[in-house]
Coordinates of N, CA and C in Angstrom, one line a residue:
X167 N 64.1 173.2 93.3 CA 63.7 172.0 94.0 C 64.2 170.7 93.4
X168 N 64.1 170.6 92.1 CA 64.4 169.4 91.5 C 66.1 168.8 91.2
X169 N 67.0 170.2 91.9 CA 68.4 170.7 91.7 C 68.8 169.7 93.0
X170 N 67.8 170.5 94.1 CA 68.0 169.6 95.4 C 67.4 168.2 95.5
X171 N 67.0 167.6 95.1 CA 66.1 166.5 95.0 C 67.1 165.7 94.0
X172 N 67.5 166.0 92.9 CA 68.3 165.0 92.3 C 70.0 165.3 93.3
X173 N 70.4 166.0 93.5 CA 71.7 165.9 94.5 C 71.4 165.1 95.8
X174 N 70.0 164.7 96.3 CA 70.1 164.3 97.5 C 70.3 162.9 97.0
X175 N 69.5 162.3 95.6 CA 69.3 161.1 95.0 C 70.5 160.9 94.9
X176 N 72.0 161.9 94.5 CA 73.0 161.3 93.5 C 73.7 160.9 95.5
X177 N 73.5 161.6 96.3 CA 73.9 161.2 97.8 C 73.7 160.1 98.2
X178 N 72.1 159.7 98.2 CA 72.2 158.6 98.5 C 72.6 157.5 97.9
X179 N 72.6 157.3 96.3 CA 73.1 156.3 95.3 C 74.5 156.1 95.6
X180 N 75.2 156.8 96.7 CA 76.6 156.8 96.7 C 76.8 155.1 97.5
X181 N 76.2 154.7 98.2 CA 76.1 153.6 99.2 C 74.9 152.7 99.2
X182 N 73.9 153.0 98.4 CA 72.4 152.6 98.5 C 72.7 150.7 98.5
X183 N 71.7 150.9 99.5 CA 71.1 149.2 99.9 C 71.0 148.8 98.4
X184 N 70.1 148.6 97.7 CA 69.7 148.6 97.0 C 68.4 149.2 96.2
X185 N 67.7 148.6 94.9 CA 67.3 150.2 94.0 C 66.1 150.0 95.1
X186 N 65.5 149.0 95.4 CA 64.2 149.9 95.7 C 64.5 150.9 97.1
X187 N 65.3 150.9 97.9 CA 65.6 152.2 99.0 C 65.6 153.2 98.2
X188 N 66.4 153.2 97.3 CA 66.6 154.5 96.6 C 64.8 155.5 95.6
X189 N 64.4 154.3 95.4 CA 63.0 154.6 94.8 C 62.1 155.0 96.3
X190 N 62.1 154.3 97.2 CA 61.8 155.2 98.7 C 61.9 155.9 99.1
X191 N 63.0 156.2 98.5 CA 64.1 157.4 99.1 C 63.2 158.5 98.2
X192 N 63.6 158.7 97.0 CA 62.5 159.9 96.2 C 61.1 159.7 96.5
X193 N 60.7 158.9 97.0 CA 59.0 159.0 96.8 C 58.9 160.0 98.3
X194 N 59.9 159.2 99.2 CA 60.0 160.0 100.6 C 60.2 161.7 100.4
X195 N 61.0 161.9 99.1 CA 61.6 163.2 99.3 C 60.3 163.9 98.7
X196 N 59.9 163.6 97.4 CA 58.9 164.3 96.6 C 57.7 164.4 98.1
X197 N 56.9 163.9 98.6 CA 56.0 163.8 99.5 C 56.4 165.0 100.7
X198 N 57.7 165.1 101.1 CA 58.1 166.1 101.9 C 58.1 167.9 101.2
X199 N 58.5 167.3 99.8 CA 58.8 168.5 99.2 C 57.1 169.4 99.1
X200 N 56.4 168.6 99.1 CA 54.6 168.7 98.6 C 54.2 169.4 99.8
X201 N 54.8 168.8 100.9 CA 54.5 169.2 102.2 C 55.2 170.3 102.7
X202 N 55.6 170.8 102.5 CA 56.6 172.0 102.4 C 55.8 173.2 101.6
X203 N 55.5 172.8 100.2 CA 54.7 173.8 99.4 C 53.5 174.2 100.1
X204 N 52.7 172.8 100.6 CA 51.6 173.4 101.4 C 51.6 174.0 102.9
X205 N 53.0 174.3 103.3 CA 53.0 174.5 104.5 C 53.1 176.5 104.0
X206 N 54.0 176.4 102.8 CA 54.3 177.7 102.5 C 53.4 178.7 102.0
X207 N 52.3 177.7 101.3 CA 51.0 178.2 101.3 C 50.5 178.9 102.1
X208 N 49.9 177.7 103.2 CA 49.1 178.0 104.3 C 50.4 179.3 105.1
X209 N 51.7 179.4 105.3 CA 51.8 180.8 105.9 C 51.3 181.7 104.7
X210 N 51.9 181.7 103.4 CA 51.1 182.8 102.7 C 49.9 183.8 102.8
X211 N 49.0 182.3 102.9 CA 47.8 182.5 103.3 C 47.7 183.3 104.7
X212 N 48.2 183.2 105.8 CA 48.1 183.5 107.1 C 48.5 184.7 107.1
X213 N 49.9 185.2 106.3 CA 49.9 186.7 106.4 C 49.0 187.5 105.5
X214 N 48.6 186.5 104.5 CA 47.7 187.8 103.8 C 46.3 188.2 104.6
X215 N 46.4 186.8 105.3 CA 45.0 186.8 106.4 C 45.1 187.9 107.4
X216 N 46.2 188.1 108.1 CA 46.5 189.3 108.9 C 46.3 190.5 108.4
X217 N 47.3 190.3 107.7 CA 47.5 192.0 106.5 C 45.6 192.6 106.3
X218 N 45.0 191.3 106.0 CA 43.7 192.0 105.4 C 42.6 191.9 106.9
X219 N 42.9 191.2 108.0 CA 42.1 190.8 108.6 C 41.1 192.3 109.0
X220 N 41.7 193.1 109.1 CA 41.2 194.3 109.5 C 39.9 195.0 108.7
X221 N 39.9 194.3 107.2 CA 39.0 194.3 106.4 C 37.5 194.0 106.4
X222 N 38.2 192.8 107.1 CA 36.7 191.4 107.5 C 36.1 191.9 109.1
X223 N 34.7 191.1 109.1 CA 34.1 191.1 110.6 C 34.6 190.5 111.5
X224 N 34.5 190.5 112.4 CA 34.8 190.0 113.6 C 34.1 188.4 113.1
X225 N 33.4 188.1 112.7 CA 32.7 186.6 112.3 C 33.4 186.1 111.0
X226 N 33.6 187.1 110.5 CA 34.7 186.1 109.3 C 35.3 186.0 109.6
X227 N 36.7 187.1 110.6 CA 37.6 186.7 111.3 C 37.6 185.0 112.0
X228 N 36.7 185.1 113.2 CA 36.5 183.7 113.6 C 36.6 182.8 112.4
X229 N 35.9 182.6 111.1 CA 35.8 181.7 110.7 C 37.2 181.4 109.9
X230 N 37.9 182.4 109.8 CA 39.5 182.2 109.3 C 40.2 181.4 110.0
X231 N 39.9 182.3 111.4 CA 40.8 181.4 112.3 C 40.4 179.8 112.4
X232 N 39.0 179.3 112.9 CA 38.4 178.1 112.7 C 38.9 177.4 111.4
X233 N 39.0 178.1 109.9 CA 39.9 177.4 109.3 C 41.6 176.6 109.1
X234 N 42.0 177.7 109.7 CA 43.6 177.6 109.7 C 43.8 176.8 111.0
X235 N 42.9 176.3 112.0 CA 43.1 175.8 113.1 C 43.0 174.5 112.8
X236 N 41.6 173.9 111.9 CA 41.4 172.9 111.0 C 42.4 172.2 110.3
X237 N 42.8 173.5 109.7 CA 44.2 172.5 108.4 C 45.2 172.0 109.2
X238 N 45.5 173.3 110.5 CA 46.7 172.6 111.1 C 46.6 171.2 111.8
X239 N 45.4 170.8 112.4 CA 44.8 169.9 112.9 C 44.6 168.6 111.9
X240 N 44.2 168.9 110.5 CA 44.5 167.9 109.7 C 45.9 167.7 109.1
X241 N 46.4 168.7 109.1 CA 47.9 168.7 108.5 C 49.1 167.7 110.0
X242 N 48.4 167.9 111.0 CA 49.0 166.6 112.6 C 48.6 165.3 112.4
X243 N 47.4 165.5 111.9 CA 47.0 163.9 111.9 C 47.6 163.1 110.2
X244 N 47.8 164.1 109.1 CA 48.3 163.1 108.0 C 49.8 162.6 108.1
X245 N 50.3 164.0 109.1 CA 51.8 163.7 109.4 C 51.9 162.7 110.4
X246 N 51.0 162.4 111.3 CA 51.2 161.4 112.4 C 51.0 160.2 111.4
X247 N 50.0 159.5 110.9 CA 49.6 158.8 109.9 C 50.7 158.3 109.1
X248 N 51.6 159.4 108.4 CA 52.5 159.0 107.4 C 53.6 158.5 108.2
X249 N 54.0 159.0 109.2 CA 55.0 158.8 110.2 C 55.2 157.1 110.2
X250 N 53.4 156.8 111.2 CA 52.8 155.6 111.8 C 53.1 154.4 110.4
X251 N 52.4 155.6 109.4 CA 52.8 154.2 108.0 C 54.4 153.7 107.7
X252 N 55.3 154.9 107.6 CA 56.6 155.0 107.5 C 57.1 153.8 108.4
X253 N 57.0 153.8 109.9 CA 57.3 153.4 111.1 C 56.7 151.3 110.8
X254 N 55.6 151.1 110.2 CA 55.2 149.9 110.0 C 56.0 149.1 108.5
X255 N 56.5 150.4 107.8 CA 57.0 149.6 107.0 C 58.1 149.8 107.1
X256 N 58.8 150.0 108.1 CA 60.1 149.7 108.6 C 60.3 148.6 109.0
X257 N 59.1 148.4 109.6 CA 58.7 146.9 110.6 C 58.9 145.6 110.0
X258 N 58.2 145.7 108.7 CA 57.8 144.7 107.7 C 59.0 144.9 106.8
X259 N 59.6 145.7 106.8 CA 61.1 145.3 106.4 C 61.9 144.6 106.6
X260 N 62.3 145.4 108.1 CA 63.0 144.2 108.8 C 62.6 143.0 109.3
X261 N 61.6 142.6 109.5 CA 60.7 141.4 109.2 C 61.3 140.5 108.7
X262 N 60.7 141.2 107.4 CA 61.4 140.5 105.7 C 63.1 140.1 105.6
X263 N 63.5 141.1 106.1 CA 64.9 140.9 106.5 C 65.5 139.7 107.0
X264 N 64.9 139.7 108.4 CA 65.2 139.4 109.6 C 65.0 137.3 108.9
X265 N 63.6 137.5 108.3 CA 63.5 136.1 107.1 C 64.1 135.8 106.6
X266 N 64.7 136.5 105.9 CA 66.0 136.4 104.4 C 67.0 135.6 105.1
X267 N 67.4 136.5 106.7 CA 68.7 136.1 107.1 C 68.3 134.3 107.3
X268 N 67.2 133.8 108.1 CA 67.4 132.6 109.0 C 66.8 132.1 107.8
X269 N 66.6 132.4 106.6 CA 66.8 131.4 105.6 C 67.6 131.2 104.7
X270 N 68.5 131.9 104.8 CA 70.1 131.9 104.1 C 70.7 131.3 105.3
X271 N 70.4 131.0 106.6 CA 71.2 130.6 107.6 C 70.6 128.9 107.3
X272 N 69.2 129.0 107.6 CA 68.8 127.3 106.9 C 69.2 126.6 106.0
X273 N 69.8 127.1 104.8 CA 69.9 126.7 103.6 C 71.4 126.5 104.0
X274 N 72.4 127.3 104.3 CA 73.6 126.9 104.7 C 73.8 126.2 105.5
X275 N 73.1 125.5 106.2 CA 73.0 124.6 107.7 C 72.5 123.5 106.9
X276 N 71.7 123.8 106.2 CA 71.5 122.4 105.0 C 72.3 121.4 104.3
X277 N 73.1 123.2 103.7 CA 73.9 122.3 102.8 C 75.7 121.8 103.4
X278 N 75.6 122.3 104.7 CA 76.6 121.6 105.2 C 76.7 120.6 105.8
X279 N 74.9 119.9 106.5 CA 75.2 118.9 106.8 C 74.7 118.1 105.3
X280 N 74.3 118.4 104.1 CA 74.5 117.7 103.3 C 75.8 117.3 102.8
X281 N 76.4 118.1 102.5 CA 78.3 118.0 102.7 C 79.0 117.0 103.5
X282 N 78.5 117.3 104.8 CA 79.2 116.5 105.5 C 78.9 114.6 105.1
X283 N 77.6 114.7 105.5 CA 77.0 113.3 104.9 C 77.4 112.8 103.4
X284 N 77.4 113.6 103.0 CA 78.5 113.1 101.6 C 79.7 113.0 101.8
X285 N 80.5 113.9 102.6 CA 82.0 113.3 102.5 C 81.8 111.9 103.6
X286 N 80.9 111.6 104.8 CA 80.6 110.6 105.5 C 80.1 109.1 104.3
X287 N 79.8 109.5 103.8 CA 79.1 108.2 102.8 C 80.4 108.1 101.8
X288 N 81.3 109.2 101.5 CA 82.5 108.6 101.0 C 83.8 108.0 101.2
X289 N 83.4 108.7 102.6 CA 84.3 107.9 103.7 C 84.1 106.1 103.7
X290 N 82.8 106.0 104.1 CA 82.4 104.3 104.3 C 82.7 104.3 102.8
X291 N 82.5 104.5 102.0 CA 82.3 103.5 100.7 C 83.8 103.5 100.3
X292 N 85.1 104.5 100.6 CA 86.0 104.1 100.7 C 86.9 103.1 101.7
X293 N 86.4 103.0 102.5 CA 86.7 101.9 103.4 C 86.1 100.6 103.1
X294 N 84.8 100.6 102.7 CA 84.7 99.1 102.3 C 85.3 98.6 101.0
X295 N 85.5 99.9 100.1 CA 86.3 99.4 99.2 C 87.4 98.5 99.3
X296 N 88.2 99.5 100.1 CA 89.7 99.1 101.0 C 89.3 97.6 101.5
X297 N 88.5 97.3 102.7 CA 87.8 96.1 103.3 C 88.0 94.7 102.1
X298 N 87.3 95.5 101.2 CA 86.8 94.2 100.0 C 88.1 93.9 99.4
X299 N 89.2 95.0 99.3 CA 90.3 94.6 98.7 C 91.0 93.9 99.1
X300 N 91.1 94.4 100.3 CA 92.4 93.6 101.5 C 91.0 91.8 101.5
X301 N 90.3 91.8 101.6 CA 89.7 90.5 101.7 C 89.8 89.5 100.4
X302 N 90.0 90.1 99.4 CA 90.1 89.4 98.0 C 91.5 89.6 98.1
X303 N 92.1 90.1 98.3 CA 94.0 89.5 98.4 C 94.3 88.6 99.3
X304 N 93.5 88.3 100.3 CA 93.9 87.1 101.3 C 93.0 86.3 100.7
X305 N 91.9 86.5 99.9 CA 91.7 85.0 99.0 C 92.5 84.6 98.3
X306 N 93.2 85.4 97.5 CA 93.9 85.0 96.4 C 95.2 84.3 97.1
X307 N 95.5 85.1 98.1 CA 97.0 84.2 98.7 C 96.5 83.0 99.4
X308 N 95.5 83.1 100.0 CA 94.9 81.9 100.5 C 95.1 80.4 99.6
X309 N 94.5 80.8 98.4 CA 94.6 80.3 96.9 C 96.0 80.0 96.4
X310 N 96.5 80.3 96.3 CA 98.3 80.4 96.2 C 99.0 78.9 97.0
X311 N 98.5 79.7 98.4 CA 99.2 79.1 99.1 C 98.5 77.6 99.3
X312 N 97.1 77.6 99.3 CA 96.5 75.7 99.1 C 97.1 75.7 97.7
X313 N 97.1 76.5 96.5 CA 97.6 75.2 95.8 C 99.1 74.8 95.7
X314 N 100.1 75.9 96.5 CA 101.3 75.1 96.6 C 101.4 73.9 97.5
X315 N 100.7 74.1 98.3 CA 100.8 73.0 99.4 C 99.9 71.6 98.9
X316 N 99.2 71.9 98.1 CA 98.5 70.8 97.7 C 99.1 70.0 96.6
X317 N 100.2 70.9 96.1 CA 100.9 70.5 94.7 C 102.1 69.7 95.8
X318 N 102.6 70.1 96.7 CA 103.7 68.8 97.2 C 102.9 68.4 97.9
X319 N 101.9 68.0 98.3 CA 101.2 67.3 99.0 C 101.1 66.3 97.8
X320 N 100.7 66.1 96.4 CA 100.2 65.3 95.6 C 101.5 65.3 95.1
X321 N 102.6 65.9 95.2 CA 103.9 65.2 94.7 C 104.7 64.1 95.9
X322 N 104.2 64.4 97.0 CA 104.7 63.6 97.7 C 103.7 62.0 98.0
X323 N 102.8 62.6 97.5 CA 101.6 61.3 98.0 C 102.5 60.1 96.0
X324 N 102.3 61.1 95.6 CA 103.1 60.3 94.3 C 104.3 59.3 93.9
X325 N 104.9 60.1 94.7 CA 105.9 59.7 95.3 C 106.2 58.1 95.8
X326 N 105.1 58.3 97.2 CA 105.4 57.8 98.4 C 104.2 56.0 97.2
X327 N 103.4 56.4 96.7 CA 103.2 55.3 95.9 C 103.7 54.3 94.8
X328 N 104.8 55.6 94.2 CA 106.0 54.8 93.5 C 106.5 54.1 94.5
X329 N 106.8 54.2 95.2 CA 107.6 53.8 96.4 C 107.2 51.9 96.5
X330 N 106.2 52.7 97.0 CA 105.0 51.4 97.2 C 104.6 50.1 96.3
X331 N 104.9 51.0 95.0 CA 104.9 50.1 94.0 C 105.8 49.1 93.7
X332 N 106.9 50.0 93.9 CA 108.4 49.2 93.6 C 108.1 47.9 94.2
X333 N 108.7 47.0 93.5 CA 108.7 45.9 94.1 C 110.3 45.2 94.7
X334 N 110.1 45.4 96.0 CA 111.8 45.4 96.6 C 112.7 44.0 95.7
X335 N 113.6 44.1 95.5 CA 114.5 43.2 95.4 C 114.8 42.0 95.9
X336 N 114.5 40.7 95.6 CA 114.8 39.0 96.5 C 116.0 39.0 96.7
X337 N 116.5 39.3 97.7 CA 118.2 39.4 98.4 C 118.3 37.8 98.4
X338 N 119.5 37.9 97.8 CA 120.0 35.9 97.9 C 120.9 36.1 99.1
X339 N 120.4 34.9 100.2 CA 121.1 34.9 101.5 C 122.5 34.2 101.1
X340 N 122.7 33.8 100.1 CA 124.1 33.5 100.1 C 125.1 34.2 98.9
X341 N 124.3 35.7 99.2 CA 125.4 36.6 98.7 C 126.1 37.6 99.8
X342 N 127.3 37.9 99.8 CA 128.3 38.3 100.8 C 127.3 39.8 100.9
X343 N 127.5 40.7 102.0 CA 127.2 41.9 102.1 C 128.1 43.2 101.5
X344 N 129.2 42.1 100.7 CA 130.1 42.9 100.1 C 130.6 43.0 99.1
X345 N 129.4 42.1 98.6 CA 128.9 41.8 97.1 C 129.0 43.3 96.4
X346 N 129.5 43.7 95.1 CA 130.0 44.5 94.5 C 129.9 44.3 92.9
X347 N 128.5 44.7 92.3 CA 127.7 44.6 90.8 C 129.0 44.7 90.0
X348 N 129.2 43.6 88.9 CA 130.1 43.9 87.7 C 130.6 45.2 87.6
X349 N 129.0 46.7 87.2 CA 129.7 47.6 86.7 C 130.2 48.7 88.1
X350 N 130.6 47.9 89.2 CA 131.1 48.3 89.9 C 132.8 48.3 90.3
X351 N 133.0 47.3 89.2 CA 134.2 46.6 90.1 C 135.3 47.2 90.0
X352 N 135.4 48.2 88.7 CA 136.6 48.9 88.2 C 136.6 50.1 89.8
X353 N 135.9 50.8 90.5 CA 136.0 51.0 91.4 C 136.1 50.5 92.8
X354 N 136.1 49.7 93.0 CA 136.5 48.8 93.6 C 137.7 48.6 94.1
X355 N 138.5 48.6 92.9 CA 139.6 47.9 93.0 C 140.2 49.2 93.8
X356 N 140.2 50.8 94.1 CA 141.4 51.9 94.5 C 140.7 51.5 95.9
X357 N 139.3 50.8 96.3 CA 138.6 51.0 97.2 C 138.5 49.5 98.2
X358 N 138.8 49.9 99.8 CA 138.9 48.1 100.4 C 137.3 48.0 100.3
X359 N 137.6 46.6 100.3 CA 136.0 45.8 100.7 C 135.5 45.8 101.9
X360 N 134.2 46.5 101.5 CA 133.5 46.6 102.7 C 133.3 45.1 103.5
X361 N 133.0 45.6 104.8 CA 132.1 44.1 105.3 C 133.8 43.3 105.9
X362 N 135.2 43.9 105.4 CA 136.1 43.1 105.6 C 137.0 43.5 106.6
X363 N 137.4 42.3 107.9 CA 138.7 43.0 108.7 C 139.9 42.7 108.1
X364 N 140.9 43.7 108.5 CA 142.1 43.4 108.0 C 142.7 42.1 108.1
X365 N 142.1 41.2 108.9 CA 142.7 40.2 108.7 C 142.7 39.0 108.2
X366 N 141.5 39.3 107.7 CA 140.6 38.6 106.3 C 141.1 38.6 104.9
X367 N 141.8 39.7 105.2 CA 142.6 40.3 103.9 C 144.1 39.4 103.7
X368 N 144.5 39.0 105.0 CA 145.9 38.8 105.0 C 146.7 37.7 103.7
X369 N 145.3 37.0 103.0 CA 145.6 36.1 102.2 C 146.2 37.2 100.9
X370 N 146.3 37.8 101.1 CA 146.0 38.8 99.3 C 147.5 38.8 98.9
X371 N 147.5 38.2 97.3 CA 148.6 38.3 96.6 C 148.9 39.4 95.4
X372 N 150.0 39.9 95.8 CA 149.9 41.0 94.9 C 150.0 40.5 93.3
X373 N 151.2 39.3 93.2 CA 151.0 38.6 91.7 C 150.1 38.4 91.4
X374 N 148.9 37.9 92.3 CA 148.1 37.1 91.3 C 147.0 38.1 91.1
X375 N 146.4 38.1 89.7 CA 145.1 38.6 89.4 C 144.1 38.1 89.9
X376 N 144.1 37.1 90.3 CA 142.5 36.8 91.0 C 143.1 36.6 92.9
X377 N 142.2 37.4 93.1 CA 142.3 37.1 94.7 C 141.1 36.5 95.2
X378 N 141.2 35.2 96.1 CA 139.8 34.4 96.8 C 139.5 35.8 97.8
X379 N 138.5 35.6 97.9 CA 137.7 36.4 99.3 C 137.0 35.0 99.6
X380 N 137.3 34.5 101.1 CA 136.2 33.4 102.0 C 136.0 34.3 103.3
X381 N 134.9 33.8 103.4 CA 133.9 34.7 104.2 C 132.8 33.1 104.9
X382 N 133.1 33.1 106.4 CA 132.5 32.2 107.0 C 131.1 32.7 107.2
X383 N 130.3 30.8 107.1 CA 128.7 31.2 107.0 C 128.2 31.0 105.6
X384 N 129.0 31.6 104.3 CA 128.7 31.6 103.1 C 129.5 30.6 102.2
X385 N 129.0 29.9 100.7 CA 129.2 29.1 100.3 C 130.4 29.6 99.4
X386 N 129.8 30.6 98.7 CA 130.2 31.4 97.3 C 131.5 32.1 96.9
X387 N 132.2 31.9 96.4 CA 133.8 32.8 96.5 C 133.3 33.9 95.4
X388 N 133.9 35.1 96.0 CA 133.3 36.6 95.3 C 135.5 36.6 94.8
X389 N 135.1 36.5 93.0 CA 136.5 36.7 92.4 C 136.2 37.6 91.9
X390 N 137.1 38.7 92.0 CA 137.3 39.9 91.4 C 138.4 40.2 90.6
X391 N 138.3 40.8 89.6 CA 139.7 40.7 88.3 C 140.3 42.1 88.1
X392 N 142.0 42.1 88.7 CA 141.8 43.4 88.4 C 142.1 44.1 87.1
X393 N 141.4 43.0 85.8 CA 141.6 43.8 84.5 C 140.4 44.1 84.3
X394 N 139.9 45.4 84.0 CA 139.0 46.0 83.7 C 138.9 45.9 82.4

């Protein structure tokens, strides 16, 4: 018995759910095995009961039979019983089961929309990053660009006050407009006089080093030398 009972054990350990099936599994088998001994009993009993019945009264007969009718009758109801018990804790297994799953299904439905909301919150917080950057680079050029502008703005306003300051020159109305500064004159000389028509010129001597310029309107003779 124990030959067959551990070969059914090493059968079912081949694929077992896990240990406690397998510990169900023996308690299941020993309890059948028990039930078996007393079933082989009770025929034991029954043929020795025949074999001898002939022995006994007709009233002990009866009460043999009244016994063996009894056991069988209690031997339906422990088997229905164990069945009924078997059958409830099958129930309450899968119950249990049936729990495990929709709370391994909750917990993964948890943790993904936890997931998700975390890669969502790193989503925004990478965009306003992005946001705040691109917004502090357009301060900075913003900044750039007022202080170049403000820098020729204050070079030009600088400027325009030198300007201001200068104090223009008293032009003497009885100087020619073709008036031509000392350290000008060495140029001059490859160059005609402004302000002059050619025929104003007509007096010009090539001998002489000094040439008159007269110019009607004006007082002043403009002599120019051409030794430098």
């Amino acid at each position: 018995m124990m030959s067959d009972l551990c070969l059914a054990y090493h059968d079912n350990t081949k694929n077992p759910a896990s240990e406690r099936s397998n510990q169900e599994f023996v308690r299941w088998r020993l309890e059948q095995d028990a039930m078996d001994r007393q079933r082989r009993l009770n025929a034991a009993k029954e043929r020795t009961m025949q074999n001898n019945l002939h022995q006994y009264s007709p009233r002990e007969q009866n009460g043999f039979l009244q016994q063996r009718n009894q056991e069988e009758v209690d031997h339906r109801a422990a088997e229905s019983q164990r069945q009924e018990a078997e059958r409830q804790k099958r129930t309450l297994i899968r119950q249990r089961q049936e729990e495990k799953r929709r709370e391994q299904a909750e917990r993964g439905r948890r943790r993904r929309e936890e997931s998700e909301r975390r890669q969502k919150e790193l989503a925004d917080d990478l965009k306003r990053q992005k946001e705040a950057e691109l917004a502090e680079e357009e301060v900075r050029k913003n900044k750039r660009n007022n202080s170049t502008t403000g820098g020729e703005t204050k070079g030009k306003q600088k400027d325009l006050a030198d300007i201001k300051k200068r104090k223009p020159k008293e032009r003497d109305l009885n100087t020619p407009d073709s008036y031509i500064p000392p350290s000008s004159r060495s140029e001059a000389i490859s160059k005609p006089i402004r302000n002059q028509q050619p025929s104003q010129l007509s007096h010009w001597s090539e001998s002489s080093s000094v040439f008159p310029v007269k110019q009607e309107g004006h007082k002043k003779r403009l002599e120019i030398s051409t030794e430098t």
